[in-house]
Structures are given as C-alpha cells and as structure tokens.
XYZ file of C-alpha atoms in Angstrom:
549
model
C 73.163 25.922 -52.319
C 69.836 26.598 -51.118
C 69.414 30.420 -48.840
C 69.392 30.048 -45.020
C 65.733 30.581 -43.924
C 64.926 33.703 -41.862
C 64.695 34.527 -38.266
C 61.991 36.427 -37.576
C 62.192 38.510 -34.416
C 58.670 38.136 -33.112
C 55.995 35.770 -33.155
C 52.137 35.443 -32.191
C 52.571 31.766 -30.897
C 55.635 33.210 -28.874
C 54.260 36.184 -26.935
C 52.283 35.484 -23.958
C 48.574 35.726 -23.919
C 45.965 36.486 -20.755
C 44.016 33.631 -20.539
C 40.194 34.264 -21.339
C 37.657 34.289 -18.609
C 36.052 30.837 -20.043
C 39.623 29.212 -20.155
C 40.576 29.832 -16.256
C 39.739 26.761 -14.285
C 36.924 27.440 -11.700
C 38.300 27.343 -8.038
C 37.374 25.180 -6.082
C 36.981 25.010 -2.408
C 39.878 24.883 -0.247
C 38.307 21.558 1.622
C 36.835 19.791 -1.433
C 40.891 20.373 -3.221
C 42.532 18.881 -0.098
C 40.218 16.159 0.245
C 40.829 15.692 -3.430
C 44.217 15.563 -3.572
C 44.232 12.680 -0.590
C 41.363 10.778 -2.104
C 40.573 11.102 -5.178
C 36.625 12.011 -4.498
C 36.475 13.696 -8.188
C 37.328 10.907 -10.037
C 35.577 8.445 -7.812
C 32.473 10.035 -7.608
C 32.174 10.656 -11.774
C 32.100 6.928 -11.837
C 30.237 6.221 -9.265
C 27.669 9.019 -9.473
C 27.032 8.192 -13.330
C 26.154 4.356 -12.606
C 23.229 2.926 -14.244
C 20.280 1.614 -11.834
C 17.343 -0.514 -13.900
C 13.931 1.137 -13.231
C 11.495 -1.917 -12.211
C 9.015 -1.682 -8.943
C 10.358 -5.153 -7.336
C 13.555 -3.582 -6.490
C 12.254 -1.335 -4.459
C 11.785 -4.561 -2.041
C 15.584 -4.261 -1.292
C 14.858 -1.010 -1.016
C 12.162 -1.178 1.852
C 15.108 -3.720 3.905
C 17.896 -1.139 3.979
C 15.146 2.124 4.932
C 13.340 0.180 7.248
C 16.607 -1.180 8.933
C 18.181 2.126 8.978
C 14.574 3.755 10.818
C 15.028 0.702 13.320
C 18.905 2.591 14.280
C 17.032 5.769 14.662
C 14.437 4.159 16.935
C 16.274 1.971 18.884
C 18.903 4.634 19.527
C 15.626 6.647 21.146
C 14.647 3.401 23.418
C 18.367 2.808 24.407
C 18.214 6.424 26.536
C 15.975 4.839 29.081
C 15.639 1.244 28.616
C 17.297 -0.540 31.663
C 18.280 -3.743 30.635
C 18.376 -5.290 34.420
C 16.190 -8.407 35.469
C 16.736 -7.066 39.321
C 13.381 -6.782 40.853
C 12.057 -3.395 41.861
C 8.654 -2.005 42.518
C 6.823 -0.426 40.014
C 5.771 3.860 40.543
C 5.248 4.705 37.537
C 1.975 6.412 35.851
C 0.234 3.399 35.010
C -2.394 2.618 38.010
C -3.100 -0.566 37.852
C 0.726 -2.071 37.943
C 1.311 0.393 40.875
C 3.124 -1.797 43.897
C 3.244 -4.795 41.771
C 7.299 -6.251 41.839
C 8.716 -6.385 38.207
C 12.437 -6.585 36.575
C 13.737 -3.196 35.680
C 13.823 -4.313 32.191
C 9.882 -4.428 32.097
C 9.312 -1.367 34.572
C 11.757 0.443 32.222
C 9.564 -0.251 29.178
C 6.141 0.632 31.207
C 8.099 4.328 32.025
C 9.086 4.421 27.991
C 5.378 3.653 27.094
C 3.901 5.883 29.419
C 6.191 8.336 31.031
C 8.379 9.620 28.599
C 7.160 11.660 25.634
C 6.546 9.992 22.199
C 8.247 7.062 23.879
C 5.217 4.477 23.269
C 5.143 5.994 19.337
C 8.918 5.309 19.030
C 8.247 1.745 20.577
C 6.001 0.881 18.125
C 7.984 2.673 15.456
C 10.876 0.418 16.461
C 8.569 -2.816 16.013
C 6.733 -1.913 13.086
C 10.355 -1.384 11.430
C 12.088 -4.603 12.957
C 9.039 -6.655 11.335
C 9.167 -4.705 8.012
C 12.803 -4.910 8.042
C 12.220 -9.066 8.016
C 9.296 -8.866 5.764
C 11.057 -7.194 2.983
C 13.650 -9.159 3.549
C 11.772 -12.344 2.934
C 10.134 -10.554 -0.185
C 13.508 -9.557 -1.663
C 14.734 -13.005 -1.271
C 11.937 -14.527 -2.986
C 12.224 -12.061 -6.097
C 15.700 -12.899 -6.364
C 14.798 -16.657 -5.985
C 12.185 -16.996 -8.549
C 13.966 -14.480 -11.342
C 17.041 -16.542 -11.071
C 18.908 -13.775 -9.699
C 21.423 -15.769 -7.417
C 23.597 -17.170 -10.506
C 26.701 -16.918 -11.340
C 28.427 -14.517 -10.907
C 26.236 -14.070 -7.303
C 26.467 -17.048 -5.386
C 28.284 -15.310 -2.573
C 25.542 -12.710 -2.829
C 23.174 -14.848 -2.550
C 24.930 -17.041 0.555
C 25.304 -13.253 2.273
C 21.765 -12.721 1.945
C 20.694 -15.886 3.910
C 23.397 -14.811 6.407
C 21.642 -11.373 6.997
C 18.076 -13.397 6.773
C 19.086 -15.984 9.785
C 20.365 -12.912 11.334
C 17.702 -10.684 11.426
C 14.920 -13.603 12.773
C 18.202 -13.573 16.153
C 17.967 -10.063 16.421
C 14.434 -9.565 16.045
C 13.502 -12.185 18.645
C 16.339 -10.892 20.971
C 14.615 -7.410 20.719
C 11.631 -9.391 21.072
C 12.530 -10.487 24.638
C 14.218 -7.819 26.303
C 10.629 -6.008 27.900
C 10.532 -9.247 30.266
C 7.075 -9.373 29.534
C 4.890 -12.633 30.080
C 4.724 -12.663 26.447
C 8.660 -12.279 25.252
C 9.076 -15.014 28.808
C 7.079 -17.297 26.974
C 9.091 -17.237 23.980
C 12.001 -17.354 25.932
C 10.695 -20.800 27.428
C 10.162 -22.001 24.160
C 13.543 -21.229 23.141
C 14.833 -22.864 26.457
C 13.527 -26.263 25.321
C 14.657 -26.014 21.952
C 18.558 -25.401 22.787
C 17.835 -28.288 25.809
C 16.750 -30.649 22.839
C 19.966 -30.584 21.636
C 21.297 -34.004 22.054
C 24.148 -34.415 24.861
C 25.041 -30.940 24.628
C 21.518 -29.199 25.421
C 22.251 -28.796 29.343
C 25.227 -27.458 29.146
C 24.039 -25.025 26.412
C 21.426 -23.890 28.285
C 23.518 -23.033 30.845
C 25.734 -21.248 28.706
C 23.315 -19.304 27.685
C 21.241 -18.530 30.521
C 24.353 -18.696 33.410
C 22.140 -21.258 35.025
C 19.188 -22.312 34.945
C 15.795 -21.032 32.985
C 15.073 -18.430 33.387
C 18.008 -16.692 35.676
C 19.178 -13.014 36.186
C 21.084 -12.582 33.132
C 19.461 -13.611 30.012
C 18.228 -9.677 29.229
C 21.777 -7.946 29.762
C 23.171 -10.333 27.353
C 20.396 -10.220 24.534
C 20.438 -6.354 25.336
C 24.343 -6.604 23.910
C 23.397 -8.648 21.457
C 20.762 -6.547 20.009
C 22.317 -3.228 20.052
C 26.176 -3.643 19.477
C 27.344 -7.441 18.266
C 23.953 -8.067 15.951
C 23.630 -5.047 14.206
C 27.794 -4.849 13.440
C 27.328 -8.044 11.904
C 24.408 -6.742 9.771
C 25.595 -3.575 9.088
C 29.005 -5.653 7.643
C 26.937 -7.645 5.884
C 24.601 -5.235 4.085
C 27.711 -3.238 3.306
C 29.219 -6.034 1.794
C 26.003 -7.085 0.132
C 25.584 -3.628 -1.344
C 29.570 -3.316 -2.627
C 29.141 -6.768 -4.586
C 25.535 -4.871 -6.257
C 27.382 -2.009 -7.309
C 30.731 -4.436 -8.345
C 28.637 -6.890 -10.080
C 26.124 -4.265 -11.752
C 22.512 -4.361 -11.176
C 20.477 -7.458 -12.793
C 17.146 -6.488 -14.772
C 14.561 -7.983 -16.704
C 14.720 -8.857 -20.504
C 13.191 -6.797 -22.841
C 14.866 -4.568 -25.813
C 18.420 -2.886 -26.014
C 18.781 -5.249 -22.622
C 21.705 -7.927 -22.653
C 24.167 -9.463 -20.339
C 26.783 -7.135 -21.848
C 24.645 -4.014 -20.761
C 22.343 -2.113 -18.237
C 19.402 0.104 -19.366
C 17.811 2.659 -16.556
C 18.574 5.570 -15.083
C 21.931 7.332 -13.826
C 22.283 7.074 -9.675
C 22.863 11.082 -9.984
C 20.471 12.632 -10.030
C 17.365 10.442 -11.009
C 17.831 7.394 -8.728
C 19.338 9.433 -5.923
C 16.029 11.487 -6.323
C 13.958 8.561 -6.094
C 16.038 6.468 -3.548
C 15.713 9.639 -1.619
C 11.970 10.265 -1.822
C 11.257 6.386 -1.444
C 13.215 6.536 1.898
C 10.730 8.941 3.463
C 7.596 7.643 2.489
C 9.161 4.020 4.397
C 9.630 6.340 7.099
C 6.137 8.032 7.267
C 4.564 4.827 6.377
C 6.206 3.063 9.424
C 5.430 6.424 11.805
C 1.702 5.681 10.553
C 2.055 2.435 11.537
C 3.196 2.994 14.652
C 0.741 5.833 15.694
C -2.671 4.068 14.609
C -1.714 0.122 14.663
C -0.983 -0.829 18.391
C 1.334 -3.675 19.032
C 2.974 -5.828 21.656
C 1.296 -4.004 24.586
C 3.327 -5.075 27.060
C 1.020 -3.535 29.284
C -1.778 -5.808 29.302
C 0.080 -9.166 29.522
C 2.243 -8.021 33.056
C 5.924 -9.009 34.055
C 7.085 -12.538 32.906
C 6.603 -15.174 35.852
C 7.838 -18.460 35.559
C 4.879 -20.059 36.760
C 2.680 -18.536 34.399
C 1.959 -18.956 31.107
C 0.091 -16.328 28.557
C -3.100 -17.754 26.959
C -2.782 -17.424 23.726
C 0.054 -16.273 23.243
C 1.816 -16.207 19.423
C 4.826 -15.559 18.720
C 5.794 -12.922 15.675
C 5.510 -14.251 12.341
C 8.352 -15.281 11.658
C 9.134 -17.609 14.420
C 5.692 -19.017 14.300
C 6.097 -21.600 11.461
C 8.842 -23.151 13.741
C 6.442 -22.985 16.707
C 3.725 -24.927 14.446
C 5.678 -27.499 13.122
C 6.887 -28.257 16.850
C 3.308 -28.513 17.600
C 1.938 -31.046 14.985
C 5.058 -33.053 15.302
C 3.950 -36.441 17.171
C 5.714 -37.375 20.856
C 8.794 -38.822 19.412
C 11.537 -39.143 22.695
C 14.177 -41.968 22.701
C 15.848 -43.122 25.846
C 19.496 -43.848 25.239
C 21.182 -44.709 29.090
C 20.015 -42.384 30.911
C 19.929 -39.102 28.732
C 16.770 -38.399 26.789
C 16.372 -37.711 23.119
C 13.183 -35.116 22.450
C 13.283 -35.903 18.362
C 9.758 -34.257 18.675
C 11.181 -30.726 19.728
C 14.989 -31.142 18.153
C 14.086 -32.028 14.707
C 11.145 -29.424 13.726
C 12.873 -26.457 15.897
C 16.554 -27.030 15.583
C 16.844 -29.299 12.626
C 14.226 -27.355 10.721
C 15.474 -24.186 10.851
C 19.319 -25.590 10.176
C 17.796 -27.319 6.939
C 15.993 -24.194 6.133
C 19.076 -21.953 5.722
C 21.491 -24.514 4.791
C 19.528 -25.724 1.727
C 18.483 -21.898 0.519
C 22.692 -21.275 0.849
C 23.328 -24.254 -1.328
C 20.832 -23.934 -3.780
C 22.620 -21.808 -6.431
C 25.441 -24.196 -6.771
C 23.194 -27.261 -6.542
C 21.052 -25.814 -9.876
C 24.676 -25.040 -11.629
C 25.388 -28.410 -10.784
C 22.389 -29.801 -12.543
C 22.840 -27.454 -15.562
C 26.682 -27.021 -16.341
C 25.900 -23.814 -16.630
C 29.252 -21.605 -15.959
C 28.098 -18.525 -18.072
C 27.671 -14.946 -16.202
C 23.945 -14.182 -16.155
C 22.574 -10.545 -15.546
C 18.922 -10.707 -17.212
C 16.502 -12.409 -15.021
C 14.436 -14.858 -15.486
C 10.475 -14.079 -15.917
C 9.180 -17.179 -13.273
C 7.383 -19.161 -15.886
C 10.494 -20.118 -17.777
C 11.977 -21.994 -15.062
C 8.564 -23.745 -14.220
C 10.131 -26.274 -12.042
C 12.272 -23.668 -9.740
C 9.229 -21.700 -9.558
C 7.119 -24.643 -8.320
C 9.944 -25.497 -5.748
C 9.744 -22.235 -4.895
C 5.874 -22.339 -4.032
C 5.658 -25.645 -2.372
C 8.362 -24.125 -0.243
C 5.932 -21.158 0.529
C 3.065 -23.792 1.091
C 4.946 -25.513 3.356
C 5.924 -22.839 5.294
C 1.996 -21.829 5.577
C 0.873 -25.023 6.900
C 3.588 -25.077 10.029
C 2.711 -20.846 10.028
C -1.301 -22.188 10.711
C 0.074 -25.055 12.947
C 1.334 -22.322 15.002
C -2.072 -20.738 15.456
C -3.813 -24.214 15.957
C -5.463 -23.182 19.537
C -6.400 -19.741 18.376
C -8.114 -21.482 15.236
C -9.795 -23.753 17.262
C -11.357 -21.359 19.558
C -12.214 -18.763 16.882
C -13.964 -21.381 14.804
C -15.036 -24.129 17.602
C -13.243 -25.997 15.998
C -11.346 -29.559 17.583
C -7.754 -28.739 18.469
C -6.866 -32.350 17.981
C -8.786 -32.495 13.714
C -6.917 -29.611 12.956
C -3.707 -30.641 14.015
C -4.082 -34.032 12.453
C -5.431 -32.376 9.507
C -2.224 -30.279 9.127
C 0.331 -33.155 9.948
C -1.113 -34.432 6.763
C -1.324 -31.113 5.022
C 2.296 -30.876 5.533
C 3.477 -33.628 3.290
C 0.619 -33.181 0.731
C -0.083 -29.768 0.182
C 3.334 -28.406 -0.721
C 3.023 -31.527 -3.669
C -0.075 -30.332 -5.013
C 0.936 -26.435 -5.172
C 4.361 -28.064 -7.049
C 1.800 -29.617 -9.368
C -0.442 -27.220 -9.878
C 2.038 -24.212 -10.203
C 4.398 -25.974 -12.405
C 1.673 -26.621 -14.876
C 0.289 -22.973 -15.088
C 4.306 -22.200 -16.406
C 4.066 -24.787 -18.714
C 0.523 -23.323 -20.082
C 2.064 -19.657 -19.701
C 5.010 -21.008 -21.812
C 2.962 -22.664 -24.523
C 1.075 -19.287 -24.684
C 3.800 -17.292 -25.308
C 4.926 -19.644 -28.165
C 1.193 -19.413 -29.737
C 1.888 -15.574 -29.358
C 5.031 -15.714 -30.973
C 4.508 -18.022 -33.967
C 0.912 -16.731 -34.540
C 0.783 -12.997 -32.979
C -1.650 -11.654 -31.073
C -5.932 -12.037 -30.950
C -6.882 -9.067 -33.361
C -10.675 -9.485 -31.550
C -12.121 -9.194 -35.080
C -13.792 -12.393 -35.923
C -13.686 -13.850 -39.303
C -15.911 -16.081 -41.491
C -14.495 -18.186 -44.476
C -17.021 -19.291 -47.357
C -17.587 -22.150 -46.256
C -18.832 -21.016 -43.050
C -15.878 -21.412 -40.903
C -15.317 -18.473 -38.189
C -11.935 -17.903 -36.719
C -10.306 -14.941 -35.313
C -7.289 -12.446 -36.990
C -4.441 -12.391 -35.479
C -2.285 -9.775 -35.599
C 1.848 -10.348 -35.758
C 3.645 -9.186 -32.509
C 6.353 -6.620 -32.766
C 9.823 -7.371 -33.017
C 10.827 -6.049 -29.275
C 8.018 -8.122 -27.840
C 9.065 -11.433 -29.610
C 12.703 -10.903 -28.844
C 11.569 -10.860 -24.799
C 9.408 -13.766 -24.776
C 12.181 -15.670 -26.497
C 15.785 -14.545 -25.239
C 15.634 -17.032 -22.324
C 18.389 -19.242 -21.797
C 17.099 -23.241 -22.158
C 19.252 -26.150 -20.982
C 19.304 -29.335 -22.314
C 18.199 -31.928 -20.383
C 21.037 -34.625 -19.837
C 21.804 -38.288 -19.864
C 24.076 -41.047 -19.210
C 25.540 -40.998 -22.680
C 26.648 -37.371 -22.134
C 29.238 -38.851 -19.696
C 27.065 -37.483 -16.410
C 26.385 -39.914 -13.333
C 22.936 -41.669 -13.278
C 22.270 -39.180 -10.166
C 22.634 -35.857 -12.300
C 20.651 -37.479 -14.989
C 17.659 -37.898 -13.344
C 18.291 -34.203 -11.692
C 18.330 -32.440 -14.710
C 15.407 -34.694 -15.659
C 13.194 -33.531 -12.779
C 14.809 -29.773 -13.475
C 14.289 -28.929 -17.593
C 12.657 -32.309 -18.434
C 9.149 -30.690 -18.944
C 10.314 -27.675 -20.409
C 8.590 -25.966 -23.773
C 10.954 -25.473 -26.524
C 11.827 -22.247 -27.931
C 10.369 -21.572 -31.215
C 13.793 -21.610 -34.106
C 13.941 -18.780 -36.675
C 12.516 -21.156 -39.140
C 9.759 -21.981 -37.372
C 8.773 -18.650 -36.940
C 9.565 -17.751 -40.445
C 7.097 -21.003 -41.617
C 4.453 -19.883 -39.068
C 4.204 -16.418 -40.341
C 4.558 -17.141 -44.065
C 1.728 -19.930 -43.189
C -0.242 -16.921 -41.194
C -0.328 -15.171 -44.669
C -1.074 -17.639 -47.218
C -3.802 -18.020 -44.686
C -5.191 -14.782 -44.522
C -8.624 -14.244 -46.776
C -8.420 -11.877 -49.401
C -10.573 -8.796 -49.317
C -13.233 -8.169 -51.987
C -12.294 -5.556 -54.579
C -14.285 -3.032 -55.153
C-alpha cells in the first residue's frame, strides 16, 4: 500500500505577493471609467480608431464635400445673427450712399447692413458662397469618381441612391440660399422658377400658389426658403451624410487595384493617427482656401444689381452653375405649347426644366441596378475599376458631361453673343443641334481611346515594356527591346473583372441581349496564362544573341 503523500505547511504559490509596479493597472480617469462602463468607448474606439483608410488623392473629393459643408454651418450661423428674413418694405439708412432713401424688403436691406455695416460680415458672405458652390462642386466631382471607377456596385447601391439624394438636395438648398437677399438677381431666378412649377400640367396654379401663398412674387416666399435653408434642408443633409458616412465605414473603403489589394482586404493607413492627421490638416487648408476665396474673389454683389422689382428684369443675368444647364436647355428648346380646353400645356418650359431635371436624378439613382441587370453580376466588389476597362460606362459617362456642357453654354447664349458679336439666333440653332450630336461623338470618340488604352495594356503585358534601346538584326531589320514588366504591374493591368457578353441561347430576353451587347460587346479580352507564357517564351527565342568575346 503505497505512503500517504505529505502536507507541507507552507507554500510560495500560497502566500500572497505585492503586486509589482508594472503589473498594477494604470488608473484611469474618473469620467473616461464612468463613461466606459455605460458605453463601452474603449472597446469601440480600438476598432474604430484602428480602421484602415486607402491612401489615393481622388478621395480627398469626398473629402472637400463634408469640409466645405461643415465651413458653410460656421458661416451661415454668422449671417443668421443679422439677416432679417422679412419681404416688408422699409427704407434703407444704412452706410451705403447711393441706396440711401431708396424702399427695399428687409431681407435685402438686411444683407446691404451685413455687407457693409457689420464687421467681417461681407468676408463671411462670401465665405458662405464660395463654400455653398464648393460644397456642390465637389459633390459633382465625387460623384463622377465614383461613377466612372465603378464604385456604386454591389454591395453600394443604397450608397449610391443616398448620394443623388444629397446631390438633388444641395442644388434646393443652394438656390434657396441663393434667393433669400431679394436681390434683382436671386428675383430673377425666382421668376424663372415661378414658370417652371406653373408648367406643370393641371396642377402648376395651384402649386404656385402653394408655394408662393399667392401669387408671384408675394410677401412670403423669403420666410419660407429662410426655414428651408437653415433648419429643414440642412437636417435632411446632415441625416443623409451621416448615413452616407456609417454605410463607408460599414461597407469598408473601396480602392484601386494594384498588389496585396483584393476584395477580401484593404491596404492604407490606420484612421488613428495617420488619417486623422491628414483628415485634420486637409480640413484647414479647405478652410483657408475658401477664406482666400472669399477675401480676394468678389461674388454676388448684391449691391450693384438693387432690390428685386417685379417689373424689372437684370440684363444679363446668369444663374449659378449649376442651375444654368437647366436654364439653357429651356432656352434652345423650340415654342412647343398645346391647347387642351381651355388650360395650356408649355411642353417648351415643362419638359427641359421639370422633366429634365426629374430624368436627370431618376436615371443616375437607377443606374447601378440597371448595369447589374445587364451583367448578372451579384458578386461584392471593393476594387475599382481604372475607367478604360469599362470603355462603354466611361463613354456614357462623358456624353453625359457633353451634354450637360452644351445646355451649360445654352444658358450663356446672350452673354456669348454679345462678347463675340455673335447672332443670338446661329448660336442657339447651332446648339439645338449640338445637343443631340455632340454627346454621340464624345461616346465615340472616348469609347475608342479605352479600347486603344486596353489594347496597350495587353501589348504591355504580353510583350513588356519599350527598353528605348534600338536593335538591328543581320539582315538589316531594326526593332526595339522590350523589357518584361514586373509581376505587381501585370497583376494590376489584368485583375479586372470581364463579363461575357450574352445571348438568346443563354435563356436572356432579346432586350438584355442586345444590352449587354451595347455594354461588353466591344470589350478587349484579357490575356490567359498561356498566352502570356507563349508571348514571353516567344519574346526570348526572339531575342538576338550577343557576340562572345
């Protein structure tokens, strides 16, 4: 029978021990532990703070939207303090002479007093403007890289669809801020929005006086774009971005192909503390750029075109950039009315002002699942797409931008006439056929640069790279060494994603057959392993052998 074991009386791993310094848990702050305890912030903001942001310069386009629109809070929460957004008539006493005693809306007097009464209040004006139309611009930018890289597929649809929202909403809110100085310039927009809601068919009247309480122009148009502008507007867009920016960080950041990069992964740096550091520094010089702006670029000075009068109309006047194109196309559309009983259909103002801008926004929101439609394609996609491998999406996208020039000019016909004595009635004929054929040719004409960019990069990849050293055989030939390409470069030009193009006997309607025709028909084929493999070992059996010495 074996010997009960011992019981020793003391042990090391049973006496207690003082911690060591090291081993004691730092204390934390008495705030920072309760908020922890409640909320979690610690664990959150390892995750969060540790998220990987690509490191390419187009992104910095969203970038520019949120800074500018967040400069354009600051601003307008300056102008708020003593813009008066009344259209009762008073008499203006303020410093500038030459509007003394002349009867104005308070709205407009208000915005004289903020340009030259109150201190830095014409900078912050301008500020303000400069940011609303940067705000827009990068807006339009961002869309377009997003378009064009392919950026809006699955799984970003409802991405994309937000982003169209917030695009439609910033052209209301910059043309309500637009109008609210009562100025004959913002009146004459405002008349030119009055006939595009009365174009509305049946419903246009009573719209209008929806809208206006009344008639055109009334007493209480400003007070209710003022409330749009600063509280309903910007809630919506501050939703919106919020949302947009969530489904960014939920979805993870696209980027462009290139080594170590797939759909699986994200290569860049961490959002703490490089691309906090950068986001940081990149929202200042927005800033300063748009104070620059402001201080040495004048605009909209309300000043010189006096208070809006309904009987008056400003010569020359433009609207801002990016109503113009609807203006244009408004212009250069023929006098097309019908009479129906006794109500009056303007197709001439209803189709390229309303209808346009409805087509506009509902064809860019439909567009991603139209192209999945076409394709089949159900796969998640995070790597872009470089432009020239979807030549035919790229070429929509130009003759879209084409398009969108020609009713831009169309806008500016009068201006172009006078600056260049030029007939008002050659140039707008000129552009009502430069509508229809110019966005063609650019579809043409951009679609086959892809094509040429794609066959290049196949040359490069099968064949390498010009060495520049020219070469001549024995029997007098000379031809260039090429050189082969690395393995990183090869792997980017060829990692694309190509769809086949489909038929009827793929079980697809006659409809979707010719789509996908029109969409990947023309498309250059990806070189195979074995071709490359052939090209290369042809490359070298090719290749002259050097004299021996």
């Amino acid at each position: 029978m074996a010997r009960p074991a011992a019981v020793a009386e003391s042990s090391e791993a049973l006496e207690a021990q003082a911690p060591t310094r090291s081993a004691v848990p730092a204390k934390r702050g008495g705030a920072y532990t309760w908020f922890d305890d409640r909320l979690g912030i610690a664990r959150l903001g390892k995750h969060n703070l540790r998220k990987i942001f690509p490191d390419h310069w187009s992104f910095l386009l969203g970038e520019i939207v949120l800074y500018s629109f967040i400069v354009c809070l600051l601003s307008g929460i300056f102008l708020t303090i003593w813009f008066r957004p009344s259209m009762a008539e008073v008499e203006y006493t303020g410093a500038y002479s030459l509007m003394r005693g002349i009867p104005m809306s308070e709205a407009f007097a208000s915005t004289l007093t903020l340009s030259f009464d109150v201190r830095g209040g014409l900078l912050v004006r301008q500020v303000h403007h400069w940011a609303a139309i940067l705000f827009i611009a990068g807006g339009v930018a961002h869309a377009l890289r997003i378009f064009f890289t392919g950026a809006f597929r699955k799984p970003r649809e409802l991405n994309w669809v937000i982003g169209v929202a917030l695009m439609g909403l910033s052209l209301i809110e910059g043309f309500a801020g637009y109008s609210l100085p009562d100025d004959l310039l913002s009146g004459t927009g405002l008349r030119f929005t009055d006939g595009l809601i009365r174009s509305i068919p049946l419903v246009g009247t009573w719209a209008e006086f929806l809208i206006f309480d009344g008639e055109f122009p009334g007493t209480a148009i400003v007070p209710r774009l003022y409330m749009a502008h600063i509280l309903l507007i910007p809630g919506i867009l501050l939703g919106l971005i919020a949302a947009h920016m969530a489904l960014i960080v939920y979805h993870k950041h696209t980027q462009f192909p290139g080594p170590g990069r797939t759909e699986q992964n994200v290569v860049g740096y961490p959002l703490f503390p490089v691309y906090m550091a950068k986001a940081g520094g990149f929202f200042f010089v927005v800033f300063g750029v748009t104070v620059l702006m402001g201080g040495l670029m004048q605009i909209n000075p309300v000043w010189k075109f006096g208070p809006y009068n309904p009987a008056q109309v400003t010569a020359g006047s433009q609207p801002d950039w990016y109503m113009g194109w609807v203006e244009g196309a408004i212009r250069i559309v023929p006098n097309w009315e019908s009479h129906i009983g006794s109500t009056t259909w303007s197709w001439n103002i209803f189709l390229p002002g309303v209808g346009l801008l409805t087509s506009l926004f509902v064809i860019l929101g439909v567009y991603p699942f139209i192209e999945q439609w076409i394709t089949g394609d159900k796969e998640e996609h995070h790597l872009l797409d470089r432009p020239r491998n979807a030549p035919t999406r790229t070429a929509l996208g130009v003759a879209g931008m084409t398009l969108y020039i020609m009713f831009w000019l169309g806008g500016s016909n009068d201006i172009i006439a006078t600056t260049f004595s030029m007939s008002l009635n050659g140039i707008t004929w000129f552009l009502r056929i430069a509508v229809f054929v110019a966005p063609v040719i650019a579809f043409i004409i951009t679609k086959r640069i892809c094509l040429s960019l794609q066959r290049r990069d196949l040359e490069r990849v099968l064949h390498g790279s010009e060495s520049g050293e020219i070469e001549r055989s024995p029997e007098g030939r000379y031809s260039e060494a090429h050189v082969p390409i690395s393995e990183d470069e090869a792997f980017t030009l060829t990692q694309h994603k190509q769809y086949d193009m489909l038929d009827e006997s793929d079980g697809v309607s006659k409809r979707r057959a010719r789509a996908s025709r029109f969409l990947v028909g023309d498309e250059i084929a990806k070189p195979t392993a074995e071709e490359i493999e052939a090209a290369h070992h042809h490359d070298d059996d090719d290749t002259p052998a050097l004299p021996q010495h």
